[in-house]
């Protein structure tokens, strides 16, 4: 139990084509509300084994329908003794399907099968040293085959297992706790630590052992399978209705649009809105790429004035996001009405978005609204009442998975390598009030950052590189005169999935070129600073 941050137990999995096909024989992850539940599913998919997350409350019939080769019980924030502790149907342990419990999953298995779980004297959080029992002998657990007898693992729990259920044996310990148990006969395995996180040494091997040695899972999962599944699920969902897609030209919404286009053909109309907060030349260039190279049906709407008017005088970041989210929906609704009156021959009932899993987790609050990190506009920033139902085919995926799907869909490399750009655009990179002159300044500075990162051959090596305009004036000297201008912060980060990020140690010459060019070429800027904060505790964007 006790993960540092967690979220409410899963809504039914809706990405991944909605449901996995029984013949894929994948692995079902039953979600107890853990922070890493989707990461477990992703680690399994990395092994070309399909994996979908279902709520822990799913019925045995729902689970059986998927004919999984294995079941993983996730971690979660509760204690098994909490009044509202999440539970599975205990019959999942008697289906004859191999089970792996992780953290809370292990505690729940112990509790459900008659063992004892208790509060630990010392909370284990972070690194711990795992000793595997009998790692080389004949009775080595199948989970630990090929894994050294001592390794660093990552823990996050306050309860632990004291007495094992009948038929179980201990296969691993940390200093403070029983860390791994199993009943190999019933094929029930459990670990107290998190094999899915990078900080656990050999975690992938442990998961591979579970998948291939215990579950005998087959590697049938691929981008092609995802595409086929998803298009079928979208077709079933939309029936004979029409849909619009909010395109940004970034990889996520473009992949979502191309996927849904495969499912619906001309019943999908894409809308690309110029919010006035796009980057230099982005509106024209993106429209051209979407229409001429991807042959998508796209309406370009220049709505800059109405967005910027609504944002006048607003400085609060969350207010900015909400206003922009609301305005986006208003534009989409108007365009849908026009379509309805014109070329659409059916009701427009759906809005397609390229929401990814990290957007979802950061927008869903753990402990009520106060714990929301940011309302990413394609998730939480949208108004509660919308005239559309959402289609979010990428909602369970991480960015690198989406890039792989995009490649399988035949998208050009230049789209696939494009850095992420937030839905609210430059609004969250321009601190304080958004004005047209400041947007123009930020656009020029940003273009220089990206140009220099590209010419240093770093664009594809970093996660994001951009400029932020700070409402901080400082004194400078140019020629013989005093200046008093704005400050540009340069942010370049590396990351795997935007959940964590580190600032990039750029070569001095690159920093120097960026700084010199911005101060010389962008009027009104006297100072350039480099952002050396990581996520956490900072976030990637400044607002
Ligand atoms: P943060 O700033 O939360 O950003 O560390 C994580 C990743 O998400 C992007 N981002 C957004 N994307 N709508 C989006 O579509 C948003 O409102 C939004 N806010 C942040 C950000 O660029 C980074 O890649």
PDB file of C-alpha atoms in Angstrom, residues 239-472:
ATOM      1  CA  UNK A 239     -22.008   3.992 -35.609  1.00  0.00           C
ATOM      2  CA  UNK A 240     -23.289   6.192 -38.421  1.00  0.00           C
ATOM      3  CA  UNK A 241     -22.486   9.509 -36.727  1.00  0.00           C
ATOM      4  CA  UNK A 242     -19.866  11.986 -37.865  1.00  0.00           C
ATOM      5  CA  UNK A 243     -16.916  13.340 -35.919  1.00  0.00           C
ATOM      6  CA  UNK A 244     -14.600  16.303 -35.773  1.00  0.00           C
ATOM      7  CA  UNK A 245     -11.008  16.203 -34.610  1.00  0.00           C
ATOM      8  CA  UNK A 246      -9.110  19.001 -32.939  1.00  0.00           C
ATOM      9  CA  UNK A 247      -5.745  18.896 -34.674  1.00  0.00           C
ATOM     10  CA  UNK A 248      -2.668  20.690 -33.438  1.00  0.00           C
ATOM     11  CA  UNK A 249      -0.178  19.376 -35.974  1.00  0.00           C
ATOM     12  CA  UNK A 250       1.702  17.608 -33.216  1.00  0.00           C
ATOM     13  CA  UNK A 251       2.347  13.900 -33.232  1.00  0.00           C
ATOM     14  CA  UNK A 252      -0.466  12.927 -30.825  1.00  0.00           C
ATOM     15  CA  UNK A 253      -3.409  14.607 -32.511  1.00  0.00           C
ATOM     16  CA  UNK A 254      -2.078  13.766 -35.979  1.00  0.00           C
ATOM     17  CA  UNK A 255      -1.760  10.070 -35.124  1.00  0.00           C
ATOM     18  CA  UNK A 256      -5.245  10.163 -33.550  1.00  0.00           C
ATOM     19  CA  UNK A 257      -6.661  11.837 -36.681  1.00  0.00           C
ATOM     20  CA  UNK A 258      -5.045   9.404 -39.097  1.00  0.00           C
ATOM     21  CA  UNK A 259      -6.252   6.438 -37.034  1.00  0.00           C
ATOM     22  CA  UNK A 260      -9.811   7.720 -36.820  1.00  0.00           C
ATOM     23  CA  UNK A 261      -9.708   8.682 -40.491  1.00  0.00           C
ATOM     24  CA  UNK A 262      -8.953   5.026 -41.237  1.00  0.00           C
ATOM     25  CA  UNK A 263     -12.021   4.059 -39.253  1.00  0.00           C
ATOM     26  CA  UNK A 264     -14.446   6.701 -40.524  1.00  0.00           C
ATOM     27  CA  UNK A 265     -13.063   8.067 -43.783  1.00  0.00           C
ATOM     28  CA  UNK A 266     -14.751  11.285 -44.904  1.00  0.00           C
ATOM     29  CA  UNK A 267     -17.110  11.301 -41.913  1.00  0.00           C
ATOM     30  CA  UNK A 268     -14.201  12.795 -39.971  1.00  0.00           C
ATOM     31  CA  UNK A 269     -13.445  16.487 -40.407  1.00  0.00           C
ATOM     32  CA  UNK A 270     -10.325  17.893 -38.797  1.00  0.00           C
ATOM     33  CA  UNK A 271     -10.216  21.371 -37.392  1.00  0.00           C
ATOM     34  CA  UNK A 272      -6.981  23.221 -36.865  1.00  0.00           C
ATOM     35  CA  UNK A 273      -7.412  26.400 -34.867  1.00  0.00           C
ATOM     36  CA  UNK A 274      -5.052  29.338 -34.885  1.00  0.00           C
ATOM     37  CA  UNK A 275      -5.390  30.466 -31.290  1.00  0.00           C
ATOM     38  CA  UNK A 276      -2.961  33.310 -31.812  1.00  0.00           C
ATOM     39  CA  UNK A 277      -0.623  31.387 -29.544  1.00  0.00           C
ATOM     40  CA  UNK A 278       1.069  29.165 -32.093  1.00  0.00           C
ATOM     41  CA  UNK A 279       4.756  29.331 -32.898  1.00  0.00           C
ATOM     42  CA  UNK A 280       6.353  31.217 -35.767  1.00  0.00           C
ATOM     43  CA  UNK A 281       4.733  30.297 -39.141  1.00  0.00           C
ATOM     44  CA  UNK A 282       3.101  27.287 -37.517  1.00  0.00           C
ATOM     45  CA  UNK A 283      -0.459  27.839 -38.744  1.00  0.00           C
ATOM     46  CA  UNK A 284       0.404  27.986 -42.437  1.00  0.00           C
ATOM     47  CA  UNK A 285       3.063  25.266 -42.373  1.00  0.00           C
ATOM     48  CA  UNK A 286       0.944  22.816 -40.391  1.00  0.00           C
ATOM     49  CA  UNK A 287      -2.111  23.294 -42.601  1.00  0.00           C
ATOM     50  CA  UNK A 288      -0.024  22.627 -45.666  1.00  0.00           C
ATOM     51  CA  UNK A 289       1.472  19.469 -44.166  1.00  0.00           C
ATOM     52  CA  UNK A 290      -1.869  18.073 -43.010  1.00  0.00           C
ATOM     53  CA  UNK A 291      -3.613  18.741 -46.283  1.00  0.00           C
ATOM     54  CA  UNK A 292      -0.958  18.216 -48.906  1.00  0.00           C
ATOM     55  CA  UNK A 293       1.137  15.492 -47.345  1.00  0.00           C
ATOM     56  CA  UNK A 294      -1.301  13.563 -45.174  1.00  0.00           C
ATOM     57  CA  UNK A 295      -4.345  14.215 -47.360  1.00  0.00           C
ATOM     58  CA  UNK A 296      -6.550  14.854 -44.348  1.00  0.00           C
ATOM     59  CA  UNK A 297      -9.713  16.888 -44.663  1.00  0.00           C
ATOM     60  CA  UNK A 298      -8.810  19.930 -42.579  1.00  0.00           C
ATOM     61  CA  UNK A 299     -10.580  23.211 -41.921  1.00  0.00           C
ATOM     62  CA  UNK A 300      -8.187  25.929 -40.754  1.00  0.00           C
ATOM     63  CA  UNK A 301      -9.886  28.451 -38.462  1.00  0.00           C
ATOM     64  CA  UNK A 302      -8.109  31.673 -37.608  1.00  0.00           C
ATOM     65  CA  UNK A 303      -9.625  32.463 -34.218  1.00  0.00           C
ATOM     66  CA  UNK A 304      -6.667  34.448 -32.826  1.00  0.00           C
ATOM     67  CA  UNK A 305      -8.680  37.552 -32.097  1.00  0.00           C
ATOM     68  CA  UNK A 306     -11.352  35.889 -30.031  1.00  0.00           C
ATOM     69  CA  UNK A 307      -8.817  33.878 -27.985  1.00  0.00           C
ATOM     70  CA  UNK A 308      -6.624  36.881 -27.321  1.00  0.00           C
ATOM     71  CA  UNK A 309      -9.601  39.088 -26.467  1.00  0.00           C
ATOM     72  CA  UNK A 310     -10.836  36.570 -23.901  1.00  0.00           C
ATOM     73  CA  UNK A 311      -7.378  36.358 -22.350  1.00  0.00           C
ATOM     74  CA  UNK A 312      -6.986  40.090 -21.893  1.00  0.00           C
ATOM     75  CA  UNK A 313      -5.876  40.908 -18.359  1.00  0.00           C
ATOM     76  CA  UNK A 314      -5.676  37.235 -17.311  1.00  0.00           C
ATOM     77  CA  UNK A 315      -2.468  36.189 -15.557  1.00  0.00           C
ATOM     78  CA  UNK A 316      -3.456  33.103 -13.572  1.00  0.00           C
ATOM     79  CA  UNK A 317      -2.146  29.966 -15.354  1.00  0.00           C
ATOM     80  CA  UNK A 318      -5.128  27.755 -14.563  1.00  0.00           C
ATOM     81  CA  UNK A 319      -7.533  30.518 -15.688  1.00  0.00           C
ATOM     82  CA  UNK A 320      -5.627  30.798 -18.952  1.00  0.00           C
ATOM     83  CA  UNK A 321      -5.946  27.055 -19.527  1.00  0.00           C
ATOM     84  CA  UNK A 322      -9.657  27.005 -18.722  1.00  0.00           C
ATOM     85  CA  UNK A 323     -10.400  29.980 -20.989  1.00  0.00           C
ATOM     86  CA  UNK A 324      -8.470  28.434 -23.837  1.00  0.00           C
ATOM     87  CA  UNK A 325     -10.147  25.019 -23.330  1.00  0.00           C
ATOM     88  CA  UNK A 326     -13.573  26.674 -23.301  1.00  0.00           C
ATOM     89  CA  UNK A 327     -12.821  28.719 -26.405  1.00  0.00           C
ATOM     90  CA  UNK A 328     -11.557  25.672 -28.279  1.00  0.00           C
ATOM     91  CA  UNK A 329     -14.842  23.902 -27.617  1.00  0.00           C
ATOM     92  CA  UNK A 330     -16.819  26.980 -28.687  1.00  0.00           C
ATOM     93  CA  UNK A 331     -14.907  27.068 -31.987  1.00  0.00           C
ATOM     94  CA  UNK A 332     -15.366  23.332 -32.524  1.00  0.00           C
ATOM     95  CA  UNK A 333     -19.095  23.607 -31.785  1.00  0.00           C
ATOM     96  CA  UNK A 334     -19.487  26.449 -34.284  1.00  0.00           C
ATOM     97  CA  UNK A 335     -17.570  24.600 -36.961  1.00  0.00           C
ATOM     98  CA  UNK A 336     -19.626  21.469 -36.279  1.00  0.00           C
ATOM     99  CA  UNK A 337     -22.811  23.488 -36.746  1.00  0.00           C
ATOM    100  CA  UNK A 338     -21.544  24.832 -40.055  1.00  0.00           C
ATOM    101  CA  UNK A 339     -20.678  21.331 -41.173  1.00  0.00           C
ATOM    102  CA  UNK A 340     -24.024  20.057 -40.049  1.00  0.00           C
ATOM    103  CA  UNK A 341     -25.724  22.663 -42.180  1.00  0.00           C
ATOM    104  CA  UNK A 342     -23.458  21.840 -45.101  1.00  0.00           C
ATOM    105  CA  UNK A 343     -21.507  18.752 -46.026  1.00  0.00           C
ATOM    106  CA  UNK A 344     -22.242  16.428 -43.094  1.00  0.00           C
ATOM    107  CA  UNK A 345     -25.085  14.031 -43.760  1.00  0.00           C
ATOM    108  CA  UNK A 346     -25.380  12.734 -40.219  1.00  0.00           C
ATOM    109  CA  UNK A 347     -25.208  14.007 -36.654  1.00  0.00           C
ATOM    110  CA  UNK A 348     -21.775  15.157 -35.515  1.00  0.00           C
ATOM    111  CA  UNK A 349     -21.574  13.445 -32.172  1.00  0.00           C
ATOM    112  CA  UNK A 350     -17.874  13.042 -31.475  1.00  0.00           C
ATOM    113  CA  UNK A 351     -14.731  15.031 -30.850  1.00  0.00           C
ATOM    114  CA  UNK A 352     -11.435  13.218 -31.445  1.00  0.00           C
ATOM    115  CA  UNK A 353      -8.457  14.196 -29.301  1.00  0.00           C
ATOM    116  CA  UNK A 354      -4.884  12.987 -29.072  1.00  0.00           C
ATOM    117  CA  UNK A 355      -4.842  12.706 -25.275  1.00  0.00           C
ATOM    118  CA  UNK A 356      -2.039  10.529 -23.907  1.00  0.00           C
ATOM    119  CA  UNK A 357      -1.742   8.748 -20.614  1.00  0.00           C
ATOM    120  CA  UNK A 358       0.616  11.265 -18.930  1.00  0.00           C
ATOM    121  CA  UNK A 359      -1.941  14.024 -19.707  1.00  0.00           C
ATOM    122  CA  UNK A 360      -4.604  11.983 -17.984  1.00  0.00           C
ATOM    123  CA  UNK A 361      -2.677  11.157 -14.855  1.00  0.00           C
ATOM    124  CA  UNK A 362      -1.523  14.716 -14.260  1.00  0.00           C
ATOM    125  CA  UNK A 363      -4.976  16.145 -14.764  1.00  0.00           C
ATOM    126  CA  UNK A 364      -6.794  13.668 -12.563  1.00  0.00           C
ATOM    127  CA  UNK A 365      -6.554  14.679  -8.980  1.00  0.00           C
ATOM    128  CA  UNK A 366      -5.645  12.157  -6.346  1.00  0.00           C
ATOM    129  CA  UNK A 367      -7.167  13.912  -3.393  1.00  0.00           C
ATOM    130  CA  UNK A 368      -9.710  16.203  -4.931  1.00  0.00           C
ATOM    131  CA  UNK A 369      -9.107  19.257  -7.094  1.00  0.00           C
ATOM    132  CA  UNK A 370      -6.316  20.679  -4.939  1.00  0.00           C
ATOM    133  CA  UNK A 371      -3.944  17.904  -5.937  1.00  0.00           C
ATOM    134  CA  UNK A 372      -4.340  18.461  -9.665  1.00  0.00           C
ATOM    135  CA  UNK A 373      -0.951  19.377 -11.047  1.00  0.00           C
ATOM    136  CA  UNK A 374      -2.160  21.088 -14.197  1.00  0.00           C
ATOM    137  CA  UNK A 375      -5.351  20.778 -16.120  1.00  0.00           C
ATOM    138  CA  UNK A 376      -3.934  19.739 -19.460  1.00  0.00           C
ATOM    139  CA  UNK A 377      -6.398  21.258 -21.787  1.00  0.00           C
ATOM    140  CA  UNK A 378      -7.175  18.175 -23.782  1.00  0.00           C
ATOM    141  CA  UNK A 379      -8.278  16.507 -20.571  1.00  0.00           C
ATOM    142  CA  UNK A 380      -9.320  18.578 -17.625  1.00  0.00           C
ATOM    143  CA  UNK A 381      -9.425  22.033 -19.202  1.00  0.00           C
ATOM    144  CA  UNK A 382     -12.476  21.185 -21.280  1.00  0.00           C
ATOM    145  CA  UNK A 383     -15.864  22.316 -20.052  1.00  0.00           C
ATOM    146  CA  UNK A 384     -17.889  19.690 -18.213  1.00  0.00           C
ATOM    147  CA  UNK A 385     -20.809  20.026 -20.591  1.00  0.00           C
ATOM    148  CA  UNK A 386     -19.835  19.527 -24.179  1.00  0.00           C
ATOM    149  CA  UNK A 387     -21.963  18.905 -27.213  1.00  0.00           C
ATOM    150  CA  UNK A 388     -19.689  15.974 -28.136  1.00  0.00           C
ATOM    151  CA  UNK A 389     -18.651  12.637 -26.748  1.00  0.00           C
ATOM    152  CA  UNK A 390     -14.869  12.230 -26.724  1.00  0.00           C
ATOM    153  CA  UNK A 391     -12.875   9.724 -28.729  1.00  0.00           C
ATOM    154  CA  UNK A 392      -9.357   9.443 -27.328  1.00  0.00           C
ATOM    155  CA  UNK A 393      -7.750   6.459 -29.022  1.00  0.00           C
ATOM    156  CA  UNK A 394      -4.300   7.087 -27.506  1.00  0.00           C
ATOM    157  CA  UNK A 395      -5.422   7.592 -23.931  1.00  0.00           C
ATOM    158  CA  UNK A 396      -3.575   4.577 -22.542  1.00  0.00           C
ATOM    159  CA  UNK A 397      -0.343   5.170 -24.413  1.00  0.00           C
ATOM    160  CA  UNK A 398       2.915   6.959 -23.742  1.00  0.00           C
ATOM    161  CA  UNK A 399       4.556   9.257 -26.260  1.00  0.00           C
ATOM    162  CA  UNK A 400       7.126   6.785 -27.533  1.00  0.00           C
ATOM    163  CA  UNK A 401       4.365   4.232 -28.116  1.00  0.00           C
ATOM    164  CA  UNK A 402       2.412   6.829 -30.099  1.00  0.00           C
ATOM    165  CA  UNK A 403       5.489   7.584 -32.200  1.00  0.00           C
ATOM    166  CA  UNK A 404       5.795   3.881 -32.991  1.00  0.00           C
ATOM    167  CA  UNK A 405       2.124   3.695 -33.999  1.00  0.00           C
ATOM    168  CA  UNK A 406       2.617   6.806 -36.151  1.00  0.00           C
ATOM    169  CA  UNK A 407       5.500   5.110 -37.904  1.00  0.00           C
ATOM    170  CA  UNK A 408       3.368   2.040 -38.556  1.00  0.00           C
ATOM    171  CA  UNK A 409       0.700   4.349 -39.985  1.00  0.00           C
ATOM    172  CA  UNK A 410       3.284   5.717 -42.408  1.00  0.00           C
ATOM    173  CA  UNK A 411       3.501   9.263 -41.022  1.00  0.00           C
ATOM    174  CA  UNK A 412       6.499  11.288 -42.224  1.00  0.00           C
ATOM    175  CA  UNK A 413       9.505  11.326 -39.885  1.00  0.00           C
ATOM    176  CA  UNK A 414       9.333  15.089 -39.437  1.00  0.00           C
ATOM    177  CA  UNK A 415       5.986  14.728 -37.651  1.00  0.00           C
ATOM    178  CA  UNK A 416       7.107  11.787 -35.560  1.00  0.00           C
ATOM    179  CA  UNK A 417      10.142  13.560 -34.153  1.00  0.00           C
ATOM    180  CA  UNK A 418       8.334  16.832 -33.490  1.00  0.00           C
ATOM    181  CA  UNK A 419       8.657  18.045 -29.931  1.00  0.00           C
ATOM    182  CA  UNK A 420       5.475  18.096 -27.849  1.00  0.00           C
ATOM    183  CA  UNK A 421       3.693  21.441 -27.788  1.00  0.00           C
ATOM    184  CA  UNK A 422       1.022  22.125 -25.165  1.00  0.00           C
ATOM    185  CA  UNK A 423      -2.591  22.628 -26.253  1.00  0.00           C
ATOM    186  CA  UNK A 424      -2.710  26.144 -24.738  1.00  0.00           C
ATOM    187  CA  UNK A 425       0.389  26.937 -26.798  1.00  0.00           C
ATOM    188  CA  UNK A 426       2.563  29.926 -26.036  1.00  0.00           C
ATOM    189  CA  UNK A 427       0.010  31.044 -23.422  1.00  0.00           C
ATOM    190  CA  UNK A 428       1.726  28.829 -20.863  1.00  0.00           C
ATOM    191  CA  UNK A 429       5.166  30.015 -21.924  1.00  0.00           C
ATOM    192  CA  UNK A 430       4.384  33.688 -21.645  1.00  0.00           C
ATOM    193  CA  UNK A 431       4.163  34.474 -17.976  1.00  0.00           C
ATOM    194  CA  UNK A 432       1.787  37.172 -16.870  1.00  0.00           C
ATOM    195  CA  UNK A 433      -0.636  38.850 -19.233  1.00  0.00           C
ATOM    196  CA  UNK A 434      -0.725  37.715 -22.834  1.00  0.00           C
ATOM    197  CA  UNK A 435      -0.310  40.590 -25.255  1.00  0.00           C
ATOM    198  CA  UNK A 436       0.274  40.600 -28.987  1.00  0.00           C
ATOM    199  CA  UNK A 437       3.666  42.348 -28.766  1.00  0.00           C
ATOM    200  CA  UNK A 438       4.902  39.911 -26.137  1.00  0.00           C
ATOM    201  CA  UNK A 439       3.684  36.966 -28.206  1.00  0.00           C
ATOM    202  CA  UNK A 440       5.650  38.323 -31.164  1.00  0.00           C
ATOM    203  CA  UNK A 441       8.770  38.615 -29.002  1.00  0.00           C
ATOM    204  CA  UNK A 442       8.376  35.072 -27.662  1.00  0.00           C
ATOM    205  CA  UNK A 443       7.825  33.668 -31.171  1.00  0.00           C
ATOM    206  CA  UNK A 444      11.098  35.125 -32.424  1.00  0.00           C
ATOM    207  CA  UNK A 445      13.075  33.939 -29.403  1.00  0.00           C
ATOM    208  CA  UNK A 446      11.531  30.475 -29.599  1.00  0.00           C
ATOM    209  CA  UNK A 447      12.346  30.148 -33.293  1.00  0.00           C
ATOM    210  CA  UNK A 448      15.994  30.923 -32.518  1.00  0.00           C
ATOM    211  CA  UNK A 449      16.161  28.306 -29.756  1.00  0.00           C
ATOM    212  CA  UNK A 450      14.731  25.617 -32.019  1.00  0.00           C
ATOM    213  CA  UNK A 451      16.915  26.626 -34.981  1.00  0.00           C
ATOM    214  CA  UNK A 452      20.088  26.462 -32.901  1.00  0.00           C
ATOM    215  CA  UNK A 453      19.144  23.174 -31.286  1.00  0.00           C
ATOM    216  CA  UNK A 454      18.502  21.767 -34.758  1.00  0.00           C
ATOM    217  CA  UNK A 455      21.735  23.029 -36.200  1.00  0.00           C
ATOM    218  CA  UNK A 456      23.670  21.540 -33.288  1.00  0.00           C
ATOM    219  CA  UNK A 457      22.132  18.171 -34.235  1.00  0.00           C
ATOM    220  CA  UNK A 458      20.314  17.975 -30.904  1.00  0.00           C
ATOM    221  CA  UNK A 459      16.658  18.334 -31.913  1.00  0.00           C
ATOM    222  CA  UNK A 460      15.953  14.620 -32.078  1.00  0.00           C
ATOM    223  CA  UNK A 461      18.007  13.884 -28.986  1.00  0.00           C
ATOM    224  CA  UNK A 462      16.073  16.073 -26.580  1.00  0.00           C
ATOM    225  CA  UNK A 463      12.454  15.885 -25.473  1.00  0.00           C
ATOM    226  CA  UNK A 464      11.652  19.578 -25.800  1.00  0.00           C
ATOM    227  CA  UNK A 465      13.498  22.820 -26.469  1.00  0.00           C
ATOM    228  CA  UNK A 466      11.744  26.159 -26.246  1.00  0.00           C
ATOM    229  CA  UNK A 467      11.784  29.719 -24.997  1.00  0.00           C
ATOM    230  CA  UNK A 468       9.738  31.223 -22.177  1.00  0.00           C
ATOM    231  CA  UNK A 469       9.133  34.957 -21.879  1.00  0.00           C
ATOM    232  CA  UNK A 470       9.351  36.297 -18.346  1.00  0.00           C
ATOM    233  CA  UNK A 471       7.713  39.524 -17.264  1.00  0.00           C
ATOM    234  CA  UNK A 472      10.959  40.497 -15.582  1.00  0.00           C
TER     235      UNK A 472
END
